Tab-separated table of C-alpha atoms and ligand atoms in Angstrom:
chain	number	residue	atom	x	y	z
A	1	UNK	CA	0.139	-0.017	0.017
A	2	UNK	CA	0.973	3.751	-0.250
A	3	UNK	CA	1.540	3.885	3.386
A	4	UNK	CA	3.804	1.085	3.478
A	5	UNK	CA	5.872	2.545	0.719
A	6	UNK	CA	5.980	5.776	2.602
A	7	UNK	CA	7.179	3.898	5.573
A	8	UNK	CA	9.991	2.202	3.847
A	9	UNK	CA	10.996	5.479	2.196
A	10	UNK	CA	11.441	7.011	5.696
A	11	UNK	CA	13.633	4.029	6.570
A	12	UNK	CA	15.699	4.338	3.270
A	13	UNK	CA	16.328	7.853	3.782
A	14	UNK	CA	17.329	7.339	7.283
A	15	UNK	CA	19.557	4.502	6.360
A	16	UNK	CA	21.367	6.747	3.920
A	17	UNK	CA	21.906	9.450	6.378
A	18	UNK	CA	23.423	7.190	8.893
A	19	UNK	CA	25.722	5.863	6.347
A	20	UNK	CA	29.171	5.624	7.816
A	21	UNK	CA	31.401	4.118	4.894
A	22	UNK	CA	34.977	3.447	5.373
A	23	UNK	CA	36.542	6.717	3.711
A	24	UNK	CA	33.894	8.947	6.090
A	25	UNK	CA	35.186	7.010	9.261
A	26	UNK	CA	38.615	7.795	8.355
A	27	UNK	CA	37.807	11.323	8.026
A	28	UNK	CA	36.261	11.273	11.456
A	29	UNK	CA	39.098	9.738	12.541
A	30	UNK	CA	41.521	12.378	11.178
A	31	UNK	CA	39.030	15.114	12.447
A	32	UNK	CA	39.189	13.780	15.834
A	33	UNK	CA	43.169	13.537	15.704
A	34	UNK	CA	43.261	17.304	14.763
A	35	UNK	CA	41.053	18.290	17.684
A	36	UNK	CA	43.250	16.106	20.128
A	37	UNK	CA	46.130	18.407	18.935
A	38	UNK	CA	44.068	21.405	19.452
A	39	UNK	CA	42.891	20.355	22.890
A	40	UNK	CA	46.301	19.775	23.992
A	41	UNK	CA	47.778	22.840	22.617
A	42	UNK	CA	45.614	25.231	24.753
A	43	UNK	CA	42.692	25.294	27.293
A	44	UNK	CA	39.576	25.602	25.299
A	45	UNK	CA	41.393	25.218	22.181
A	46	UNK	CA	38.969	22.537	21.012
A	47	UNK	CA	35.295	21.030	21.709
A	48	UNK	CA	37.729	18.192	22.852
A	49	UNK	CA	38.809	19.038	26.338
A	50	UNK	CA	41.559	16.766	26.659
A	51	UNK	CA	41.740	17.254	30.277
A	52	UNK	CA	44.848	16.427	32.425
A	53	UNK	CA	44.313	13.745	34.730
A	54	UNK	CA	47.342	14.316	37.190
A	55	UNK	CA	47.680	10.514	36.719
A	56	UNK	CA	51.552	10.378	35.667
A	57	UNK	CA	51.949	6.699	36.704
A	58	UNK	CA	49.740	3.839	36.152
A	59	UNK	CA	49.578	1.065	38.531
A	60	UNK	CA	52.541	-1.369	38.790
A	61	UNK	CA	51.304	-4.061	40.615
A	62	UNK	CA	53.139	-3.456	43.930
A	63	UNK	CA	49.954	-1.554	45.425
A	64	UNK	CA	49.209	-2.989	48.721
A	65	UNK	CA	46.504	-2.574	51.480
A	66	UNK	CA	42.692	-2.168	51.802
A	67	UNK	CA	41.156	0.742	49.543
A	68	UNK	CA	37.851	1.859	48.877
A	69	UNK	CA	36.435	3.159	45.610
A	70	UNK	CA	33.157	5.032	44.773
A	71	UNK	CA	31.878	4.891	41.042
A	72	UNK	CA	29.309	7.443	40.116
A	73	UNK	CA	28.891	7.395	36.358
A	74	UNK	CA	25.192	7.844	35.424
A	75	UNK	CA	22.568	5.322	36.213
A	76	UNK	CA	24.103	3.635	38.944
A	77	UNK	CA	26.577	4.102	41.285
A	78	UNK	CA	28.846	1.453	43.284
A	79	UNK	CA	30.903	1.176	46.444
A	80	UNK	CA	33.928	-0.961	46.446
A	81	UNK	CA	36.281	-2.241	49.097
A	82	UNK	CA	39.449	-3.841	47.512
A	83	UNK	CA	42.239	-5.550	48.987
A	84	UNK	CA	45.615	-5.205	47.180
A	85	UNK	CA	48.136	-7.986	47.833
A	86	UNK	CA	51.178	-6.104	46.738
A	87	UNK	CA	53.847	-7.367	44.382
A	88	UNK	CA	52.752	-10.195	42.021
A	89	UNK	CA	49.908	-10.816	44.151
A	90	UNK	CA	47.149	-8.968	42.860
A	91	UNK	CA	43.434	-8.306	44.134
A	92	UNK	CA	43.235	-10.458	47.207
A	93	UNK	CA	39.727	-9.402	47.894
A	94	UNK	CA	36.800	-7.250	46.577
A	95	UNK	CA	33.384	-6.836	47.436
A	96	UNK	CA	30.878	-4.181	46.543
A	97	UNK	CA	27.360	-2.588	46.772
A	98	UNK	CA	25.406	-0.894	44.125
A	99	UNK	CA	22.481	1.261	44.142
A	100	UNK	CA	20.635	3.359	41.564
A	101	UNK	CA	20.705	7.075	41.796
A	102	UNK	CA	16.878	8.267	42.315
A	103	UNK	CA	16.056	10.439	39.043
A	104	UNK	CA	14.755	13.369	41.394
A	105	UNK	CA	18.431	13.537	43.002
A	106	UNK	CA	19.747	13.969	39.384
A	107	UNK	CA	18.584	17.617	39.198
A	108	UNK	CA	18.180	18.401	43.030
A	109	UNK	CA	21.094	19.830	44.826
A	110	UNK	CA	24.657	18.913	45.254
A	111	UNK	CA	24.161	18.512	49.137
A	112	UNK	CA	21.053	16.015	48.395
A	113	UNK	CA	22.997	14.182	45.990
A	114	UNK	CA	26.443	13.832	47.857
A	115	UNK	CA	24.352	13.046	51.225
A	116	UNK	CA	22.540	10.297	49.405
A	117	UNK	CA	25.836	8.825	48.241
A	118	UNK	CA	27.612	9.396	51.620
A	119	UNK	CA	24.913	7.635	53.410
A	120	UNK	CA	25.657	4.352	50.954
A	121	UNK	CA	29.167	4.734	51.791
A	122	UNK	CA	28.382	4.822	55.627
A	123	UNK	CA	26.454	1.680	55.452
A	124	UNK	CA	28.988	-0.076	53.568
A	125	UNK	CA	31.776	1.010	55.894
A	126	UNK	CA	29.510	-0.125	58.856
A	127	UNK	CA	29.652	-3.704	57.321
A	128	UNK	CA	33.298	-3.828	57.362
A	129	UNK	CA	34.975	-6.960	58.563
A	130	UNK	CA	37.393	-6.748	61.268
A	131	UNK	CA	40.075	-7.988	58.849
A	132	UNK	CA	39.550	-5.023	56.461
A	133	UNK	CA	39.947	-2.425	59.198
A	134	UNK	CA	42.754	-0.032	58.875
A	135	UNK	CA	45.626	-0.233	61.382
A	136	UNK	CA	45.116	2.082	64.339
A	137	UNK	CA	46.150	5.945	63.305
A	138	UNK	CA	45.514	5.531	59.608
A	139	UNK	CA	42.374	6.619	57.909
A	140	UNK	CA	40.438	4.916	54.953
A	141	UNK	CA	41.364	6.049	51.585
A	142	UNK	CA	39.253	5.962	48.631
A	143	UNK	CA	39.461	6.575	44.990
A	144	UNK	CA	36.440	8.542	43.537
A	145	UNK	CA	35.631	7.706	39.963
A	146	UNK	CA	33.228	10.587	38.793
A	147	UNK	CA	32.445	10.297	35.249
A	148	UNK	CA	31.645	13.849	34.147
A	149	UNK	CA	33.666	16.552	32.733
A	150	UNK	CA	36.067	17.680	35.633
A	151	UNK	CA	38.800	20.274	35.413
A	152	UNK	CA	41.300	18.512	37.835
A	153	UNK	CA	43.362	20.797	40.089
A	154	UNK	CA	45.284	17.953	41.639
A	155	UNK	CA	45.276	14.154	41.894
A	156	UNK	CA	42.590	14.734	44.573
A	157	UNK	CA	40.594	17.917	43.605
A	158	UNK	CA	38.786	19.018	40.485
A	159	UNK	CA	35.992	21.396	39.530
A	160	UNK	CA	32.616	20.095	37.633
A	161	UNK	CA	32.625	21.766	34.283
A	162	UNK	CA	29.421	20.610	33.122
A	163	UNK	CA	27.141	17.895	33.797
A	164	UNK	CA	26.146	15.242	31.021
A	165	UNK	CA	23.983	11.989	30.740
A	166	UNK	CA	20.908	13.553	32.148
A	167	UNK	CA	22.178	15.225	35.180
A	168	UNK	CA	21.574	18.780	35.866
A	169	UNK	CA	22.255	19.948	39.294
A	170	UNK	CA	23.122	23.530	38.976
A	171	UNK	CA	24.694	24.353	42.330
A	172	UNK	CA	27.373	21.686	41.459
A	173	UNK	CA	28.791	23.290	38.491
A	174	UNK	CA	32.165	24.760	39.386
A	175	UNK	CA	32.542	23.245	42.559
A	176	UNK	CA	35.169	20.822	43.700
A	177	UNK	CA	33.481	17.630	43.657
A	178	UNK	CA	36.042	16.154	46.232
A	179	UNK	CA	35.359	18.737	48.621
A	180	UNK	CA	31.498	18.496	48.002
A	181	UNK	CA	31.746	14.542	48.691
A	182	UNK	CA	34.307	15.524	51.742
A	183	UNK	CA	31.814	17.437	53.383
A	184	UNK	CA	29.011	14.863	53.061
A	185	UNK	CA	31.206	12.176	54.206
A	186	UNK	CA	31.863	14.425	57.526
A	187	UNK	CA	28.089	14.929	57.597
A	188	UNK	CA	27.281	11.401	57.695
A	189	UNK	CA	30.357	10.774	60.006
A	190	UNK	CA	32.421	8.622	57.594
A	191	UNK	CA	36.032	8.534	58.515
A	192	UNK	CA	37.529	8.481	55.064
A	193	UNK	CA	39.770	10.374	52.725
A	194	UNK	CA	39.668	11.028	49.280
A	195	UNK	CA	42.963	10.069	47.901
A	196	UNK	CA	42.071	10.106	44.023
A	197	UNK	CA	39.754	11.790	41.875
A	198	UNK	CA	39.362	9.873	38.572
A	199	UNK	CA	37.274	9.623	35.846
A	200	UNK	CA	35.782	6.175	34.651
A	201	UNK	CA	37.919	6.011	31.556
A	202	UNK	CA	41.185	7.044	33.847
A	203	UNK	CA	40.076	4.170	36.296
A	204	UNK	CA	39.509	1.461	33.269
A	205	UNK	CA	42.959	2.560	32.362
A	206	UNK	CA	44.646	1.920	35.244
A	207	UNK	CA	42.535	-1.189	36.293
A	208	UNK	CA	43.606	-2.586	32.730
A	209	UNK	CA	47.119	-1.789	32.943
A	210	UNK	CA	47.204	-3.558	36.424
A	211	UNK	CA	46.322	-6.890	34.691
A	212	UNK	CA	48.189	-6.238	31.483
A	213	UNK	CA	51.039	-3.840	30.934
A	214	UNK	CA	50.134	-3.452	27.322
A	215	UNK	CA	46.938	-1.240	28.040
A	216	UNK	CA	47.465	2.208	27.044
A	217	UNK	CA	43.952	3.334	25.708
A	218	UNK	CA	40.626	3.016	27.707
A	219	UNK	CA	37.135	3.519	25.811
A	220	UNK	CA	33.975	3.577	27.736
A	221	UNK	CA	30.677	2.953	26.111
A	222	UNK	CA	27.862	2.826	28.676
A	223	UNK	CA	25.321	5.711	29.428
A	224	UNK	CA	27.485	7.934	27.765
A	225	UNK	CA	31.015	7.439	26.046
A	226	UNK	CA	34.528	8.825	26.423
A	227	UNK	CA	37.912	7.782	26.217
A	228	UNK	CA	41.418	8.149	27.674
A	229	UNK	CA	44.934	7.469	26.971
A	230	UNK	CA	48.601	7.639	27.685
A	231	UNK	CA	50.150	10.857	26.168
A	232	UNK	CA	53.834	12.011	26.256
A	233	UNK	CA	54.151	15.046	28.807
A	234	UNK	CA	56.253	16.865	26.102
A	235	UNK	CA	53.273	16.583	23.617
A	236	UNK	CA	50.985	18.406	26.027
A	237	UNK	CA	51.823	22.164	25.249
A	238	UNK	CA	49.023	23.493	27.671
A	239	UNK	CA	50.917	21.631	30.620
A	240	UNK	CA	53.064	24.236	32.410
A	241	UNK	CA	53.560	22.100	35.503
A	242	UNK	CA	56.899	20.170	36.261
A	243	UNK	CA	57.540	17.272	33.626
A	244	UNK	CA	56.426	13.920	35.465
A	245	UNK	CA	59.414	11.560	35.838
A	246	UNK	CA	57.808	9.148	33.728
A	247	UNK	CA	57.638	11.392	30.907
A	248	UNK	CA	53.786	10.554	30.491
A	249	UNK	CA	50.419	12.033	31.436
A	250	UNK	CA	47.058	10.118	31.267
A	251	UNK	CA	44.775	12.324	29.269
A	252	UNK	CA	40.811	12.330	29.552
A	253	UNK	CA	39.731	13.382	26.360
A	254	UNK	CA	35.867	13.973	26.789
A	255	UNK	CA	35.574	12.543	23.341
A	256	UNK	CA	31.523	12.696	23.993
A	257	UNK	CA	31.796	16.326	23.042
A	258	UNK	CA	33.480	15.599	19.793
A	259	UNK	CA	31.771	16.792	16.763
A	260	UNK	CA	32.768	17.459	13.101
A	261	UNK	CA	30.908	17.875	9.738
A	262	UNK	CA	31.928	14.304	8.859
A	263	UNK	CA	29.684	13.009	11.214
A	264	UNK	CA	26.492	11.472	9.859
A	265	UNK	CA	23.563	13.333	11.560
A	266	UNK	CA	19.980	13.175	10.699
A	267	UNK	CA	16.749	15.115	11.432
A	268	UNK	CA	16.093	12.808	14.350
A	269	UNK	CA	19.454	13.733	15.816
A	270	UNK	CA	19.284	17.496	15.471
A	271	UNK	CA	15.694	17.102	17.093
A	272	UNK	CA	16.796	14.944	20.201
A	273	UNK	CA	19.947	17.386	20.672
A	274	UNK	CA	17.581	20.348	20.544
A	275	UNK	CA	15.337	18.820	22.880
A	276	UNK	CA	18.035	17.568	25.194
A	277	UNK	CA	19.314	18.975	28.587
A	278	UNK	CA	22.611	20.010	27.212
A	279	UNK	CA	21.745	21.129	23.322
A	280	UNK	CA	24.757	21.392	21.143
A	281	UNK	CA	26.964	19.531	23.655
A	282	UNK	CA	28.001	15.918	23.373
A	283	UNK	CA	27.138	15.437	19.627
A	284	UNK	CA	29.474	12.144	19.164
A	285	UNK	CA	27.877	10.868	22.563
A	286	UNK	CA	24.537	11.445	21.564
A	287	UNK	CA	24.727	9.266	18.312
A	288	UNK	CA	26.824	6.249	19.822
A	289	UNK	CA	26.020	5.830	23.734
A	290	UNK	CA	23.544	3.942	25.554
A	291	UNK	CA	21.549	6.721	27.065
A	292	UNK	CA	20.484	7.812	23.257
A	293	UNK	CA	20.151	4.746	20.802
A	294	UNK	CA	16.820	3.771	21.866
A	295	UNK	CA	15.668	7.216	21.863
A	296	UNK	CA	16.990	7.724	18.368
A	297	UNK	CA	14.879	4.563	17.265
A	298	UNK	CA	11.773	5.742	19.103
A	299	UNK	CA	11.911	8.941	17.160
A	300	UNK	CA	12.158	7.246	13.734
A	301	UNK	CA	9.282	5.025	14.893
A	302	UNK	CA	7.184	8.083	15.762
A	303	UNK	CA	7.889	9.573	12.504
A	304	UNK	CA	6.939	6.423	10.556
A	305	UNK	CA	3.696	6.073	12.795
A	306	UNK	CA	2.713	9.849	12.182
A	307	UNK	CA	3.357	10.263	8.741
A	308	UNK	CA	2.883	6.510	7.448
A	309	UNK	CA	0.607	4.739	9.660
A	310	UNK	CA	3.014	2.470	10.517
A	311	UNK	CA	1.481	0.799	13.408
A	312	UNK	CA	-1.980	1.511	12.303
A	313	UNK	CA	-4.325	4.450	12.053
A	314	UNK	CA	-3.506	5.722	15.458
A	315	UNK	CA	-0.171	6.943	16.650
A	316	UNK	CA	0.515	4.727	19.777
A	317	UNK	CA	0.479	7.247	22.600
A	318	UNK	CA	3.480	5.771	24.368
A	319	UNK	CA	5.586	6.196	21.520
A	320	UNK	CA	5.431	9.983	21.867
A	321	UNK	CA	7.166	9.618	25.287
A	322	UNK	CA	10.951	10.697	25.405
A	323	UNK	CA	12.990	7.953	26.298
A	324	UNK	CA	10.516	5.333	26.865
A	325	UNK	CA	12.461	2.869	24.781
A	326	UNK	CA	15.567	2.425	26.369
A	327	UNK	CA	18.908	0.874	24.575
A	328	UNK	CA	18.699	-2.580	26.551
A	329	UNK	CA	15.182	-3.059	25.149
A	330	UNK	CA	16.362	-2.201	21.555
A	331	UNK	CA	19.213	-4.446	22.075
A	332	UNK	CA	17.021	-7.277	23.040
A	333	UNK	CA	14.912	-6.701	19.995
A	334	UNK	CA	17.751	-6.498	17.715
A	335	UNK	CA	19.168	-9.896	18.997
A	336	UNK	CA	15.642	-11.508	18.507
A	337	UNK	CA	16.444	-14.889	16.847
A	338	UNK	CA	13.021	-16.485	16.948
A	339	UNK	CA	10.828	-17.071	13.946
A	340	UNK	CA	8.058	-15.163	14.897
A	341	UNK	CA	10.118	-12.230	16.386
A	342	UNK	CA	8.273	-12.638	19.636
A	343	UNK	CA	10.826	-10.549	21.818
A	344	UNK	CA	10.240	-7.516	19.504
A	345	UNK	CA	6.374	-8.388	19.678
A	346	UNK	CA	6.696	-8.266	23.289
A	347	UNK	CA	8.578	-5.311	23.640
A	348	UNK	CA	6.493	-3.355	21.526
A	349	UNK	CA	3.402	-4.502	23.538
A	350	UNK	CA	4.833	-4.219	26.935
A	351	UNK	CA	6.538	-0.789	26.507
A	352	UNK	CA	4.688	0.900	23.581
A	353	UNK	CA	1.241	-0.819	24.160
A	354	UNK	CA	1.546	-1.903	20.303
A	355	UNK	CA	-0.319	-5.120	20.130
A	356	UNK	CA	-1.367	-5.502	16.563
A	357	UNK	CA	2.199	-5.689	14.935
A	358	UNK	CA	2.822	-7.809	12.038
A	359	UNK	CA	5.876	-10.042	11.314
A	360	UNK	CA	6.622	-7.363	8.667
A	361	UNK	CA	6.644	-4.471	10.944
A	362	UNK	CA	8.597	-6.344	13.359
A	363	UNK	CA	11.409	-7.083	10.916
A	364	UNK	CA	11.531	-3.411	10.042
A	365	UNK	CA	12.017	-2.621	13.608
A	366	UNK	CA	15.043	-4.800	13.645
A	367	UNK	CA	16.275	-3.057	10.545
A	368	UNK	CA	16.023	0.142	12.322
A	369	UNK	CA	17.789	-1.337	15.412
A	370	UNK	CA	20.557	-2.452	13.172
A	371	UNK	CA	20.945	1.041	11.331
A	372	UNK	CA	20.936	2.926	14.752
A	373	UNK	CA	23.528	0.518	16.282
A	374	UNK	CA	25.733	0.122	13.341
A	375	UNK	CA	26.192	3.613	12.887
A	376	UNK	CA	27.189	4.121	16.627
A	377	UNK	CA	29.530	1.235	16.718
A	378	UNK	CA	31.163	2.330	13.438
A	379	UNK	CA	31.804	5.834	14.850
A	380	UNK	CA	33.117	4.368	18.091
A	381	UNK	CA	35.611	2.456	16.157
A	382	UNK	CA	36.342	5.627	14.127
A	383	UNK	CA	37.081	7.334	17.512
A	384	UNK	CA	39.444	4.474	18.316
A	385	UNK	CA	41.450	4.885	15.212
A	386	UNK	CA	41.926	8.648	15.718
A	387	UNK	CA	43.346	7.929	19.002
A	388	UNK	CA	45.693	5.411	17.765
A	389	UNK	CA	46.852	7.673	15.118
A	390	UNK	CA	47.479	10.480	17.572
A	391	UNK	CA	49.441	7.878	19.495
A	392	UNK	CA	51.303	6.860	16.262
A	393	UNK	CA	49.907	3.209	16.853
A	394	UNK	CA	47.940	2.999	13.792
A	395	UNK	CA	50.670	1.460	11.427
A	396	UNK	CA	53.254	-1.038	12.451
A	397	UNK	CA	56.495	0.512	13.312
A	398	UNK	CA	59.909	-0.730	12.443
A	399	UNK	CA	61.441	-2.819	15.174
A	400	UNK	CA	58.642	-5.150	15.061
A	401	UNK	CA	55.064	-4.822	16.211
A	402	UNK	CA	54.263	-2.899	19.374
A	403	UNK	CA	51.139	-4.447	20.952
A	404	UNK	CA	48.486	-1.921	21.956
A	405	UNK	CA	45.704	-2.779	24.041
A	406	UNK	CA	42.582	-1.138	24.570
A	407	UNK	CA	40.619	-1.549	27.502
A	408	UNK	CA	36.803	-1.134	26.980
A	409	UNK	CA	33.950	-1.303	29.465
A	410	UNK	CA	30.421	0.034	29.950
A	411	UNK	CA	26.940	-1.606	29.696
A	412	UNK	CA	26.475	-0.935	26.187
A	413	UNK	CA	29.733	-2.549	25.182
A	414	UNK	CA	29.402	-5.385	27.602
A	415	UNK	CA	25.604	-6.149	26.898
A	416	UNK	CA	25.015	-5.073	23.125
A	417	UNK	CA	26.530	-7.852	21.181
A	418	UNK	CA	25.792	-6.816	17.636
A	419	UNK	CA	27.101	-3.336	18.607
A	420	UNK	CA	30.295	-4.708	20.018
A	421	UNK	CA	30.763	-7.015	17.134
A	422	UNK	CA	30.383	-4.416	14.747
A	423	UNK	CA	32.853	-2.185	16.342
A	424	UNK	CA	35.493	-4.595	16.493
A	425	UNK	CA	34.956	-5.711	12.773
A	426	UNK	CA	35.009	-2.120	11.848
A	427	UNK	CA	38.257	-1.398	13.819
A	428	UNK	CA	39.884	-4.233	11.933
A	429	UNK	CA	38.436	-3.042	8.535
A	430	UNK	CA	40.122	0.492	9.255
A	431	UNK	CA	43.365	-0.667	10.544
A	432	UNK	CA	43.683	-3.304	7.877
A	433	UNK	CA	44.632	-7.058	8.799
A	434	UNK	CA	48.575	-6.561	9.540
A	435	UNK	CA	48.071	-3.555	11.911
A	436	UNK	CA	44.842	-5.015	13.395
A	437	UNK	CA	46.956	-7.966	14.380
A	438	UNK	CA	48.960	-5.465	16.983
A	439	UNK	CA	45.861	-4.127	18.219
A	440	UNK	CA	43.702	-5.791	20.958
A	441	UNK	CA	40.656	-4.595	22.407
A	442	UNK	CA	40.056	-6.225	25.919
A	443	UNK	CA	36.908	-6.215	28.129
A	444	UNK	CA	38.106	-4.416	31.266
A	445	UNK	CA	35.412	-5.803	33.400
A	446	UNK	CA	34.759	-3.015	35.960
A	447	UNK	CA	38.141	-2.061	35.978
A	448	UNK	CA	36.969	1.447	36.687
A	449	UNK	CA	36.179	0.854	40.225
A	450	UNK	CA	39.224	-1.270	40.986
A	451	UNK	CA	41.260	1.488	38.922
A	452	UNK	CA	40.232	3.951	41.280
A	453	UNK	CA	41.370	1.932	44.375
A	454	UNK	CA	44.715	1.522	42.757
A	455	UNK	CA	44.982	5.032	42.169
A	456	UNK	CA	43.845	5.549	45.668
A	457	UNK	CA	46.640	3.267	46.688
A	458	UNK	CA	49.356	4.917	44.655
A	459	UNK	CA	48.569	8.168	46.281
A	460	UNK	CA	48.223	7.310	49.495
A	461	UNK	CA	49.194	9.351	52.529
A	462	UNK	CA	50.805	6.314	53.974
A	463	UNK	CA	53.331	5.461	51.478
B	1	ADP	P1	27.042	4.102	33.322
B	1	ADP	O1	27.494	4.264	32.122
B	1	ADP	O2	25.835	4.503	33.939
B	1	ADP	O3	28.379	4.269	34.382
B	1	ADP	P2	27.319	1.145	32.737
B	1	ADP	O4	28.530	1.210	32.284
B	1	ADP	O5	26.765	0.089	33.514
B	1	ADP	O6	26.656	2.245	33.733
B	1	ADP	O7	26.217	1.318	31.193
B	1	ADP	C1	24.819	1.261	31.679
B	1	ADP	C2	24.212	1.538	30.217
B	1	ADP	O8	24.660	0.673	29.398
B	1	ADP	C3	22.788	1.530	30.350
B	1	ADP	O9	22.460	3.199	30.385
B	1	ADP	C4	22.426	1.248	28.871
B	1	ADP	O10	22.269	2.297	28.071
B	1	ADP	C5	23.499	0.362	28.388
B	1	ADP	N1	22.792	-0.943	28.773
B	1	ADP	C6	22.850	-1.780	29.849
B	1	ADP	N2	22.551	-3.030	29.518
B	1	ADP	C7	22.275	-2.997	28.054
B	1	ADP	C8	21.731	-4.042	27.176
B	1	ADP	N3	21.407	-5.144	27.517
B	1	ADP	N4	21.750	-3.828	25.910
B	1	ADP	C9	22.236	-2.652	25.407
B	1	ADP	N5	22.796	-1.783	26.166
B	1	ADP	C10	22.734	-1.956	27.447
B	2	MG	MG1	30.277	3.529	34.730
């Protein structure tokens, strides 16, 4: 029928606009490399903040003692207790507790957010077994993983530049997040010192390096997306401090805020951006990360419903609700292998109250999942290529292959198999077989929490 043809035309146009062929991805990678240089050259020199992490030494394996970590990154937060065994022993013990951030606290006040977190930490500390207690006279130490853009002023201080990923607590912007947390810990009577403030990318890099010395890049694909890597201190013109003895500095790229005319953007992305809490910002994040993929899909389906009666004469009311279709649901539909696509059917029914979907429409929904996920994963791969280029690791050097391991983490990467496969295949495609053999992508399972504990250990007052 005419309506069906109209719907298919919308799909076709969307697919074309999302196209990310190899040439385009290489342009994206080159543009990212250019922005990396600009962001390292001067403060504010690029949309890429290229933040100096004050981490100039990654874990060696010698770290020892009981340390805490707090991981606040988006939807959930975790508190961890980690016992490090010292030389060649590794992690002896780890335990954690997880809680979600009540949505109301994501836009209330700094005190309310940090009080909530401090209270969870207080509960966790209260359950501490005797054998994990600190020796007399020694305070507990914590690595704080805070995965929002922060201008660090030292390893354990830094001011929040702005919120991302749906947070919008105005009075926290410009504040030192360590000071905010420390005050809340005092209010809740928790005896603990924040020894290190890190981003999840930095934590993942540190956690990855602890188990594999070839790790020099970390990428997060979760609610948002970001990357960190090890840079030569000499190559950071905006760094005016003393040159670190290691000659290296870990850089938190904040690549979620990357944008370029080469990015394949559609009308749906523009509308999502304009209506978001942070219009004009985090454009790369808004087309690659978990917070947004399901929402992009919803927007395309809504247009098809409105303009081509894709779900019948009436537009399903639920389809009009922003963010109702979450990426885990999209991923579940995408992976539906049943012959009658019953997962798709159930999701449409349960989430959108669409009970009359035909097999044909379900197939189209899967096609759309594939288009959205493929674009995101291919762009994430282009981002990795851009970083490898900046590091000079995108081609084989003389003197034999130099292994580069990329530690990846985040719920999207971990659970969205099609996305992950596409990312890894695209990276191989972009690098070529020969170079690809020296680049390893490794899932760093919850490296960011352990990484923060490791960095707390290496920046302990009691060394
Ligand atoms: P955060 O990024 O908030 O620190 P995670 O790394 O755990 O936390 O990532 C959570 C995000 O990962 C979710 O917001 C969601 O977008 C995505 N995600 C979680 N589970 C799945 C899944 N099964 N399929 C696809 N995406 C998922
Ligand atoms: Mg996280």
